[in-house]
Tab-separated table of C-alpha atoms and ligand atoms in Angstrom:
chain	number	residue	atom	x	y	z
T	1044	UNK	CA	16.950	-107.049	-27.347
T	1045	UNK	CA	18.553	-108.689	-24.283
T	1046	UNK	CA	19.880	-111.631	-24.312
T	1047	UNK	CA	17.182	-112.458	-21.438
T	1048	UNK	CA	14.584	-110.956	-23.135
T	1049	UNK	CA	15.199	-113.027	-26.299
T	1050	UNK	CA	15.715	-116.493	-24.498
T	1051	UNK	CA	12.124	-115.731	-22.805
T	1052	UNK	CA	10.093	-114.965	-25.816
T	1053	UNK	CA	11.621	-118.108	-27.334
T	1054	UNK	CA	10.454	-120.217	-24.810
T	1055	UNK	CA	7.219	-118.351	-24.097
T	1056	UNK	CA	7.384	-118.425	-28.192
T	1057	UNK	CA	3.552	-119.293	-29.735
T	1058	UNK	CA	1.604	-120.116	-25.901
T	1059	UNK	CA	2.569	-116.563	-25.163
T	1060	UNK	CA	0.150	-115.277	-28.062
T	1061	UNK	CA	-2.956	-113.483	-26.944
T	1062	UNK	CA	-1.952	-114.525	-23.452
T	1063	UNK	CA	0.454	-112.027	-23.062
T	1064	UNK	CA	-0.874	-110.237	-20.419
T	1065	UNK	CA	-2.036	-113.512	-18.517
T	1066	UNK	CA	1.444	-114.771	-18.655
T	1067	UNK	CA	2.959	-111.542	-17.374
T	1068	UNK	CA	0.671	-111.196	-14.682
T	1069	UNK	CA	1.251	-114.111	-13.336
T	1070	UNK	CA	5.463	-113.933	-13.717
T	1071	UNK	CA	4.629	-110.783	-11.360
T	1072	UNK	CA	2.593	-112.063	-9.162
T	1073	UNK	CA	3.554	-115.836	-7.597
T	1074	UNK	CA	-0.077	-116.112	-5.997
T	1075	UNK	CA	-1.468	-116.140	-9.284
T	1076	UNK	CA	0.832	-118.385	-10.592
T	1077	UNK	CA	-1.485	-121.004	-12.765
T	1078	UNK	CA	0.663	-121.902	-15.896
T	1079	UNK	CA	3.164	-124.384	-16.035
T	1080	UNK	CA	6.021	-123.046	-18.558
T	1081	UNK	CA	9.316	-124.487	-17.746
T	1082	UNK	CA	11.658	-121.053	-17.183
T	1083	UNK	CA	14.867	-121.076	-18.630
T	1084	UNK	CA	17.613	-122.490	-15.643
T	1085	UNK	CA	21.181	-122.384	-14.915
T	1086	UNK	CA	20.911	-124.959	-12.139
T	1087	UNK	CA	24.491	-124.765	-11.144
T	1088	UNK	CA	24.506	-120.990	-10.169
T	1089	UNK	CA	24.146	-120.617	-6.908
T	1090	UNK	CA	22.928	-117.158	-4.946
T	1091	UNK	CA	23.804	-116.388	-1.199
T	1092	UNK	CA	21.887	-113.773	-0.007
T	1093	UNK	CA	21.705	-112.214	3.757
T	1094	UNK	CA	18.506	-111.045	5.644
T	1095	UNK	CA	18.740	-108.870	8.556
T	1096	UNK	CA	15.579	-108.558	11.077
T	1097	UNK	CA	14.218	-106.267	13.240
T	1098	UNK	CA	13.993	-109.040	15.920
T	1099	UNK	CA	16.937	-110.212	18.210
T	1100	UNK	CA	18.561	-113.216	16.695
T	1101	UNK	CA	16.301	-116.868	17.753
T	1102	UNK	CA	13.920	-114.614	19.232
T	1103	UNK	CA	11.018	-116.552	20.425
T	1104	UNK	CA	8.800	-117.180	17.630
T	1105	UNK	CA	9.521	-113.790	15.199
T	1106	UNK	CA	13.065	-114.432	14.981
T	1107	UNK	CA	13.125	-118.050	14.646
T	1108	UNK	CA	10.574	-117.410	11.458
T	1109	UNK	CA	13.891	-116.178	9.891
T	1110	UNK	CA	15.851	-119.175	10.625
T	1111	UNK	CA	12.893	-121.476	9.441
T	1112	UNK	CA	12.654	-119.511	5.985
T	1113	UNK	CA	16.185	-119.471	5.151
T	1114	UNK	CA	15.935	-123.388	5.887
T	1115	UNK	CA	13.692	-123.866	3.762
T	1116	UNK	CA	14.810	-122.004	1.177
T	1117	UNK	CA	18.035	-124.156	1.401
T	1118	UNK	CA	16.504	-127.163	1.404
T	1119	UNK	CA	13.990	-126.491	-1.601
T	1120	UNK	CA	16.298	-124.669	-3.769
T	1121	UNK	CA	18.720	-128.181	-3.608
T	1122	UNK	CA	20.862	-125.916	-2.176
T	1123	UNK	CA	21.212	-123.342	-4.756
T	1124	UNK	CA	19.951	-120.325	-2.695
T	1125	UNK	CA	21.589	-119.645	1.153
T	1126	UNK	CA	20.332	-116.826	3.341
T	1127	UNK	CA	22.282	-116.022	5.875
T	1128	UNK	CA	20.251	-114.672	9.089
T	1129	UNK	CA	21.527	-111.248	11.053
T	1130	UNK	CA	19.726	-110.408	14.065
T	1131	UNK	CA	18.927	-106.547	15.318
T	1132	UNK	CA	22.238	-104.855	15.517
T	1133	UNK	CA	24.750	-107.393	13.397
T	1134	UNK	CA	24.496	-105.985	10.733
T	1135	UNK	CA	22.377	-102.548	11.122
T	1136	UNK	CA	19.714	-101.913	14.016
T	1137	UNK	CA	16.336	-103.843	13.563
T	1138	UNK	CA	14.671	-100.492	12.843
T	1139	UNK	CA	17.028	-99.732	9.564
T	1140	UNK	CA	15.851	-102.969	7.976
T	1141	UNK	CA	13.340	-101.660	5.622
T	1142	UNK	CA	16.043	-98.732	4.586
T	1143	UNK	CA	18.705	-101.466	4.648
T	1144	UNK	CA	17.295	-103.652	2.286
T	1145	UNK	CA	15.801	-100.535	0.420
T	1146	UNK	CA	19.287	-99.839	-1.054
T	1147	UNK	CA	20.752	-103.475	-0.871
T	1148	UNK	CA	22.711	-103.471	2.060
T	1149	UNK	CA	21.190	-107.015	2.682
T	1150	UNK	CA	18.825	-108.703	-0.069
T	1151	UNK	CA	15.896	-109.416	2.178
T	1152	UNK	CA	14.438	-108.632	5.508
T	1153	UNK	CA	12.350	-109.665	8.396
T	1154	UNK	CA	9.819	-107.419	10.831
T	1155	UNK	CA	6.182	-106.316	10.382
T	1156	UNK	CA	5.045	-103.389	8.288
T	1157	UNK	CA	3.883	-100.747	10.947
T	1158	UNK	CA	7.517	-100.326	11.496
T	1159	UNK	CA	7.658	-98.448	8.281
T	1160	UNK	CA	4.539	-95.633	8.816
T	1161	UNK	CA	7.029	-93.016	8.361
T	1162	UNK	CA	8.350	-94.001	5.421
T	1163	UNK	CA	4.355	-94.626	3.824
T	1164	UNK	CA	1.935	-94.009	6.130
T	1165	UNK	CA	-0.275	-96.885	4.262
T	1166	UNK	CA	2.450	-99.104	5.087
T	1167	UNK	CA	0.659	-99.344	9.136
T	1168	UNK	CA	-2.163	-100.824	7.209
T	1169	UNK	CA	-0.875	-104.486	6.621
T	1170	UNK	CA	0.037	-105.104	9.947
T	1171	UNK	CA	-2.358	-104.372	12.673
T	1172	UNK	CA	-5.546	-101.740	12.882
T	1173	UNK	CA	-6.944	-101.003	15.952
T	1174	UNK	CA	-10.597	-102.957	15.739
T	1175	UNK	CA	-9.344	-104.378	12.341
T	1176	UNK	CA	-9.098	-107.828	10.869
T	1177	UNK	CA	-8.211	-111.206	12.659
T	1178	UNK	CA	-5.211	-113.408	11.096
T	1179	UNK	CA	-8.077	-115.311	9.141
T	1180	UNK	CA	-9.706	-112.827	8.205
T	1181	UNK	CA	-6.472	-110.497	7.080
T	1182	UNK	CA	-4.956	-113.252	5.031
T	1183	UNK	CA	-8.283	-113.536	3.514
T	1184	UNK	CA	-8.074	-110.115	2.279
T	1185	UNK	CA	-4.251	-110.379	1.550
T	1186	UNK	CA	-4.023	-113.290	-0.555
T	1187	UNK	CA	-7.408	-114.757	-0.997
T	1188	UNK	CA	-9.562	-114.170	-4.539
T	1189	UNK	CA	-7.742	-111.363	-6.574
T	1190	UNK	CA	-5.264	-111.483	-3.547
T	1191	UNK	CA	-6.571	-107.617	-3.567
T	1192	UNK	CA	-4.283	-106.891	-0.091
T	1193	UNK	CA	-1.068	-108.153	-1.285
T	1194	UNK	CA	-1.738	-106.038	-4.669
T	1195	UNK	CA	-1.653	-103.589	-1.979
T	1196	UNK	CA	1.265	-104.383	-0.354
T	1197	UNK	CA	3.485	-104.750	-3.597
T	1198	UNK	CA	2.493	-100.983	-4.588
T	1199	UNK	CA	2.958	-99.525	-1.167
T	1200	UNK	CA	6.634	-100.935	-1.358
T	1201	UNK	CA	7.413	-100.859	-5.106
T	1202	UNK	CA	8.516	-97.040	-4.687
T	1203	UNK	CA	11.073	-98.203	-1.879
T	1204	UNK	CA	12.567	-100.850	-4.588
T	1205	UNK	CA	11.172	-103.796	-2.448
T	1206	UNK	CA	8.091	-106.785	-2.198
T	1207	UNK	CA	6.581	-107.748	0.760
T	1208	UNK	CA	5.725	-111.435	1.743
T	1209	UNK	CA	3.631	-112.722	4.022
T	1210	UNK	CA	5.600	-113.882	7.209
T	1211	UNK	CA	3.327	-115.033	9.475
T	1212	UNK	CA	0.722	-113.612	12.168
T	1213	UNK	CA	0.463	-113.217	15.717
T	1214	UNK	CA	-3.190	-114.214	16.005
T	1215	UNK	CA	-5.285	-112.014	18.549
T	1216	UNK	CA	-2.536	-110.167	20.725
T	1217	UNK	CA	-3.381	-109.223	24.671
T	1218	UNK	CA	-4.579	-105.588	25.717
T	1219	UNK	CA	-1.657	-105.362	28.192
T	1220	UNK	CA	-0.916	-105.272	31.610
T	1221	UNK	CA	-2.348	-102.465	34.440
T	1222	UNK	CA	-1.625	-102.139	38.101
T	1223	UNK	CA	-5.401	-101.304	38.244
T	1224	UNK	CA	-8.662	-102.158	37.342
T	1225	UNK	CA	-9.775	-100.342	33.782
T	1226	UNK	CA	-13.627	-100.070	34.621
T	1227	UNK	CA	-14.180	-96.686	32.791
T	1228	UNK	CA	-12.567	-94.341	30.112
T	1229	UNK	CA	-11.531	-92.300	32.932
T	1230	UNK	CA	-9.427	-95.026	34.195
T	1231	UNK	CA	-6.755	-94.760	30.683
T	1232	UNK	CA	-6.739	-90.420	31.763
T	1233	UNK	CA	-3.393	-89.811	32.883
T	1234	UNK	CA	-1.970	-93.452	32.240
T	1235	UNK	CA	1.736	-93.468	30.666
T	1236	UNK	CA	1.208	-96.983	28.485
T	1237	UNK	CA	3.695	-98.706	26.510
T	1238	UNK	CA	1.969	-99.175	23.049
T	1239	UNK	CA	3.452	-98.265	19.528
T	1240	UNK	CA	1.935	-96.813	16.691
T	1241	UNK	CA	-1.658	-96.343	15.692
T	1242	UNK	CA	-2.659	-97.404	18.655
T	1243	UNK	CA	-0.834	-95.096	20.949
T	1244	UNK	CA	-2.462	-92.434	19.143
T	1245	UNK	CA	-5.410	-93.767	20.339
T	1246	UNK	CA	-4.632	-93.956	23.331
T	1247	UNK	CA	-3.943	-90.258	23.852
T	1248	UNK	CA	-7.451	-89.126	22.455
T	1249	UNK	CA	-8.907	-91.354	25.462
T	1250	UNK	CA	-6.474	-89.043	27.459
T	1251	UNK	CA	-3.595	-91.266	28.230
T	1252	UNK	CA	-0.107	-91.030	27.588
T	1253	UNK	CA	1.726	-93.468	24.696
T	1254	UNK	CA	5.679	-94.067	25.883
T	1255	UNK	CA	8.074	-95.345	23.443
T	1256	UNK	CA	9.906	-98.412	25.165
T	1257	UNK	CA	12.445	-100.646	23.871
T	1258	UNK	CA	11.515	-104.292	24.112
T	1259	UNK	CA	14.498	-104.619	26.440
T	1260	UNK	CA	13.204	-102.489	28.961
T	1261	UNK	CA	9.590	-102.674	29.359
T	1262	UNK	CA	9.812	-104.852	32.594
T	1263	UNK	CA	12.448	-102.572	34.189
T	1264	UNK	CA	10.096	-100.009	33.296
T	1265	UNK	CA	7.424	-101.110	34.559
T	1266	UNK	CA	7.990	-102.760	37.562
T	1267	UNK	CA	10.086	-98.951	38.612
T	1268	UNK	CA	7.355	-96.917	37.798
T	1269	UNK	CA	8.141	-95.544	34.679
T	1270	UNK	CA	4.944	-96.316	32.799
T	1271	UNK	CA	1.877	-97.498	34.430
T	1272	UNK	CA	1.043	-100.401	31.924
T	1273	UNK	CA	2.174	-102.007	28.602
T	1274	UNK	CA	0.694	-104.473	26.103
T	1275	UNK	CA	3.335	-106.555	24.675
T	1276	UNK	CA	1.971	-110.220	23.161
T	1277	UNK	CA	0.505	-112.777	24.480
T	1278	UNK	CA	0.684	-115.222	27.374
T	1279	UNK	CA	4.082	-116.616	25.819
T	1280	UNK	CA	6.169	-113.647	25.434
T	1281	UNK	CA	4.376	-111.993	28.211
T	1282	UNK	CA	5.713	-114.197	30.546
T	1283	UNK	CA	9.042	-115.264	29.362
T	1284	UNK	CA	9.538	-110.641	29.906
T	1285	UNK	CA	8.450	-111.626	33.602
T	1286	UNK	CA	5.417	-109.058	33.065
T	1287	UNK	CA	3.625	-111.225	35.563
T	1288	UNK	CA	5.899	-109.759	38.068
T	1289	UNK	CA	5.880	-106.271	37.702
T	1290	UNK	CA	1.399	-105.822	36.971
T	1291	UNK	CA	-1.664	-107.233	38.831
T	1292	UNK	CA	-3.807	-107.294	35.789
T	1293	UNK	CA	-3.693	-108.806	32.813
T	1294	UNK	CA	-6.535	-107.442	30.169
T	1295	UNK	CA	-7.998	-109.045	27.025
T	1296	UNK	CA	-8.608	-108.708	23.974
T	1297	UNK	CA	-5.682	-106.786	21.800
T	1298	UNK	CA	-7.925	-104.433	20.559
T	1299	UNK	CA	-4.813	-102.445	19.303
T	1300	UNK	CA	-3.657	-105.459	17.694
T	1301	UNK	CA	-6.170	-107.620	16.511
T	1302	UNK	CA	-3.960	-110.251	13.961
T	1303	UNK	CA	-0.187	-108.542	13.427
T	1304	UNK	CA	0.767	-109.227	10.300
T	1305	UNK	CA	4.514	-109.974	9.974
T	1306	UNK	CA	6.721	-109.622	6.634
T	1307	UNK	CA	9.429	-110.962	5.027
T	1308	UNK	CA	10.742	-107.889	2.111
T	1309	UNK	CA	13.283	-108.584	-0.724
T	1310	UNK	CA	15.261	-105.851	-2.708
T	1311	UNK	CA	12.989	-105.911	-5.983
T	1312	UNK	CA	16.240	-105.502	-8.242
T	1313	UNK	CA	17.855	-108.233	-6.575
T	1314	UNK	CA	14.206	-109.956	-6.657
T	1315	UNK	CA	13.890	-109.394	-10.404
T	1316	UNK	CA	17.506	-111.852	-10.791
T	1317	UNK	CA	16.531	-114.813	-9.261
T	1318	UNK	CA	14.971	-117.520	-11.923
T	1319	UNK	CA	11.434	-118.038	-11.818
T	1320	UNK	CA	11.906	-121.360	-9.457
T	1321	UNK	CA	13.614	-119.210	-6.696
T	1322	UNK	CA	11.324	-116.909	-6.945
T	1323	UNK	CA	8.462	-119.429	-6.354
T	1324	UNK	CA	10.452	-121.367	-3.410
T	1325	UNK	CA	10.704	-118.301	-1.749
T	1326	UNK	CA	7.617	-117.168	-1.742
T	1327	UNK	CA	6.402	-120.999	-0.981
T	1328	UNK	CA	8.612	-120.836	1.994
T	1329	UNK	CA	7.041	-118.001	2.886
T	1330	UNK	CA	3.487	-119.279	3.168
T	1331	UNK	CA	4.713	-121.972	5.511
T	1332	UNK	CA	6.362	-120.183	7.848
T	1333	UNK	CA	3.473	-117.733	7.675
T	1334	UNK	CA	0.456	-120.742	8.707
T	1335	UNK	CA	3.402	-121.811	11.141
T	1336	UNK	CA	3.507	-118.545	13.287
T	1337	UNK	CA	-0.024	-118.716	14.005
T	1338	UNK	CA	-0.136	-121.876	15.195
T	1339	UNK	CA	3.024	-121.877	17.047
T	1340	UNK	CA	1.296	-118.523	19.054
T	1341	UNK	CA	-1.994	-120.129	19.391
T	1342	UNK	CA	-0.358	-123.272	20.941
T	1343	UNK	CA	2.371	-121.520	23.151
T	1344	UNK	CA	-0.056	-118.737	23.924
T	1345	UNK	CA	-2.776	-121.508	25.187
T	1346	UNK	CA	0.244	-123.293	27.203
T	1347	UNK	CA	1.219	-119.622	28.913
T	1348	UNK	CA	-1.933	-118.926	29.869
T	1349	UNK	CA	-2.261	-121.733	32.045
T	1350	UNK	CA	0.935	-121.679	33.343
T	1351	UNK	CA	0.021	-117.743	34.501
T	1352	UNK	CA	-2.929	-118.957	35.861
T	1353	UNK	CA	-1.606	-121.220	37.740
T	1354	UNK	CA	1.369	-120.205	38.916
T	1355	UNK	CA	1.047	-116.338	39.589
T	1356	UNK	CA	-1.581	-114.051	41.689
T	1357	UNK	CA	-2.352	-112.238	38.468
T	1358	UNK	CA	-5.780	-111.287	37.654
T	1359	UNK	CA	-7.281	-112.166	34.177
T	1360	UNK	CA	-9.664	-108.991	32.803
T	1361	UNK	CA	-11.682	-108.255	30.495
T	1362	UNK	CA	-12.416	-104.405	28.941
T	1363	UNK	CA	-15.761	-103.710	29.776
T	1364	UNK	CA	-18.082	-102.818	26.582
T	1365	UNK	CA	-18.055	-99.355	27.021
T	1366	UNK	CA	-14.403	-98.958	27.562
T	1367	UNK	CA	-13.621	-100.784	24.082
T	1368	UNK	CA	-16.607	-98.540	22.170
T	1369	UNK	CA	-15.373	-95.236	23.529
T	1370	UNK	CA	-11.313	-96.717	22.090
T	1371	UNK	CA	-13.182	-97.587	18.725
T	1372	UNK	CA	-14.628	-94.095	18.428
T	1373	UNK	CA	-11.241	-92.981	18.724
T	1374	UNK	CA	-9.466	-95.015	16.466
T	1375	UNK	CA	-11.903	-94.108	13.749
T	1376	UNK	CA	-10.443	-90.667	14.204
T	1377	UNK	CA	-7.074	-91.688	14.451
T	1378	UNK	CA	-6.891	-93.514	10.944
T	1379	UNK	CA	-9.633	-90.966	9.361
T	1380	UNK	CA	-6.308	-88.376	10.050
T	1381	UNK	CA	-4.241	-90.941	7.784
T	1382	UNK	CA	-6.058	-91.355	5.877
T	1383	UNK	CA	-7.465	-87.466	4.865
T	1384	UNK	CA	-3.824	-86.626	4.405
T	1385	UNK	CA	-2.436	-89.323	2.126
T	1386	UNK	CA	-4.104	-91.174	-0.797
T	1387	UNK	CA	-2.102	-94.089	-0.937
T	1388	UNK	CA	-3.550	-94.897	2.302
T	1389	UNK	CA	-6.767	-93.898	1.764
T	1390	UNK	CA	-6.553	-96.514	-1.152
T	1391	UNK	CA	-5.953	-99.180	1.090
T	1392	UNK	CA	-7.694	-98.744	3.825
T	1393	UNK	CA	-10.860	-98.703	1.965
T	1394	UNK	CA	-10.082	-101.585	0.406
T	1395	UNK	CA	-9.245	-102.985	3.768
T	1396	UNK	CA	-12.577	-101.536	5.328
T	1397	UNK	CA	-14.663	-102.951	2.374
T	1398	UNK	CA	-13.327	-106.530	3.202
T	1399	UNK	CA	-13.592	-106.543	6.689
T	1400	UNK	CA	-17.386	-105.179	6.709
T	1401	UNK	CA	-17.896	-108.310	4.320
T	1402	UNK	CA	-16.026	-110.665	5.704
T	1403	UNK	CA	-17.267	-109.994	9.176
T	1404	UNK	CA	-20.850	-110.928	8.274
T	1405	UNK	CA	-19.416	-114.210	7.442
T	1406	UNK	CA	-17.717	-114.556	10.488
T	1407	UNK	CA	-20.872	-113.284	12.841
T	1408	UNK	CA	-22.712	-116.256	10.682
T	1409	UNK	CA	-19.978	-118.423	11.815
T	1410	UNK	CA	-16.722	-118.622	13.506
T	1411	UNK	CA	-18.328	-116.285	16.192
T	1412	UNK	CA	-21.659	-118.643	16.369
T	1413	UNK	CA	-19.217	-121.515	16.714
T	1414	UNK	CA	-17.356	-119.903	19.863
T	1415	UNK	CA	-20.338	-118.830	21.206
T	1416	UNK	CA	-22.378	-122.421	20.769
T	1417	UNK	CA	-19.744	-124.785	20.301
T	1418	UNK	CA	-16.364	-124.201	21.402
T	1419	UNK	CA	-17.170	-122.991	25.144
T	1420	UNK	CA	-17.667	-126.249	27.621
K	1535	CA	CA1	2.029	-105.896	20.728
């Protein structure tokens, strides 16, 4: 027996009887963390780990969610755990993170799971589907009740040697940003859009083309010609890209991105080490800075908008009805060709379907009765 092993049983010693499989469940699982046992800690060993992100470093709202968990890591752990931050390209490019951390190069990471379809294809799942879940509604499914999403998460990533945590959401993106009106279908044929993933799949069933742009050079891009239209955010971002310069109209809702679920990921050996406190701190701090994110986008996004109103000739839009069925139709067949080919994801979407066809009756009830009846003056 391990040293380790031995000093837990002792402590664990006659609680642990017949509650064995409580206990363990929740040393695995922080969200489910209801007993009280005091771990076994060396308090003067410190650890000094490194995240690198897929976002530039300080970037507006996804990077500084970095900064804020390392913080508070620091400050919660008395200073016995540092992470040190590296933007996209210190340390490896933003899209090696999820290999990066994979095989230890760094001990954690920060980006959003869609990122990582190609390495699972279930992985697209816990960030955004096209028609899918609001924030509320995702985190619901992620870490409410048996926290049935996040079970989710963990075994999508467990194969890669890493765990997920929730890092925050971008609430209810924008559809993106045309030099014409979308009044039909017809209207997407032949349009080269800037969208990623999922929904640029979609896109090219409704007859359009999806073009792969680096953040860095969607306004050149667009404002030269080089594709048509591009969704980025919201209002904030949007405008701080000076999108309100290169398009005339500027469409709602997101429909490709609905809630975007962001992550912070940990090496799961490296994980494993940390005592039971770090653990929890971390995954504490990651629960603030995830109901942060959503309200710093909801209040910046609600300050941009007004400042695009009222400073620029650009034309708010909605997609008409028909527009966003004939889209829906087409994601349907978009994630039915996920999900027919891979069970993992098959797994979890279903799960993810079953919650949001439940969960959306509640809503109807209320939170859409409320913005229908009460919110609008
Ligand atoms: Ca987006």
């Amino acid at each position: 027996m391990k040293r380790k092993d031995f000093i837990k049983k002792g402590i664990l010693g006659g609680t642990a009887l017949g509650l064995g499989s409580v206990i363990s469940g929740c040393k695995s699982d922080p969200t489910h963390s209801t007993e009280s046992e005091l771990p076994n800690i060396n308090f003067n060993k410190t650890f000094d780990w490194r995240m690198t992100t897929v976002w530039g470093k300080n970037f507006p709202v996804l990077g500084e969610s970095a900064n804020m968990l390392a913080n508070l890591v620091n400050k919660m752990s008395g200073g016995r755990m540092r992470i040190k931050i590296y933007g996209s390209g210190e340390l490896v490019p933003g899209y090696e993170t999820f290999d990066a951390v994979s095989v230890g190069v760094t001990e954690m990471g920060c980006g959003a799971s869609y990122y990582w379809q190609g390495k699972s294809p279930a992985a697209v799942f816990f960030t955004a589907v096209p028609f899918g879940m609001n924030s509320q509604q995702l985190t619901s499914w992620l870490i409410g009740g048996e926290a049935v999403g996040y079970q989710l998460w963990k075994e999508t990533y467990e194969p890669f040697n890493l765990i997920p945590f929730l890092g925050g959401n971008t609430g209810v993106q924008m559809g993106g940003w045309f030099n014409k009106e979308i009044n039909s279908i017809e209207d997407l044929q032949g349009l080269k859009m800037r969208i990623p993933g999922l929904a640029g799949k979609v896109l090219e069933k409704a007859g359009g083309a999806a073009i792969n742009v680096p953040a860095g050079e969607i306004f050149t891009n667009l404002e030269r010609g080089v594709i048509d239209a591009t969704e980025w955010v919201g209002p904030y971002h949007d405008y701080k890209l000076g999108l309100h310069k290169a398009a005339k109209y500027y469409y709602s809702p997101g429909w490709h991105e609905t809630g975007s679920q962001m992550e912070f990921i940990a090496n799961l050996s490296e994980w494993k080490k940390l005592p039971e406190d770090l653990q929890e701190i971390i995954y504490a701090a990651s629960i603030n800075v995830h109901s942060w994110m959503l309200a710093e986008f909801d209040q910046k996004n609600a300050e941009y908008l007004e400042i695009i109103k009222n400073e620029t000739d650009v034309q708010i839009r909605t997609f008409p009805d028909e527009v966003l069925a004939q889209l829906k139709a087409h994601s349907a067949t978009s994630i039915n060709e996920i999900t027919s080919s891979n069970s993992l994801a098959e797994k979890v979407y279903d799960s993810y379907v079953k919650h949001q066809n439940q969960i959306n009756k509640w809503s109807q009830l209320t939170e859409k009765a409320y913005y229908d009846k009460i919110s609008i003056r």
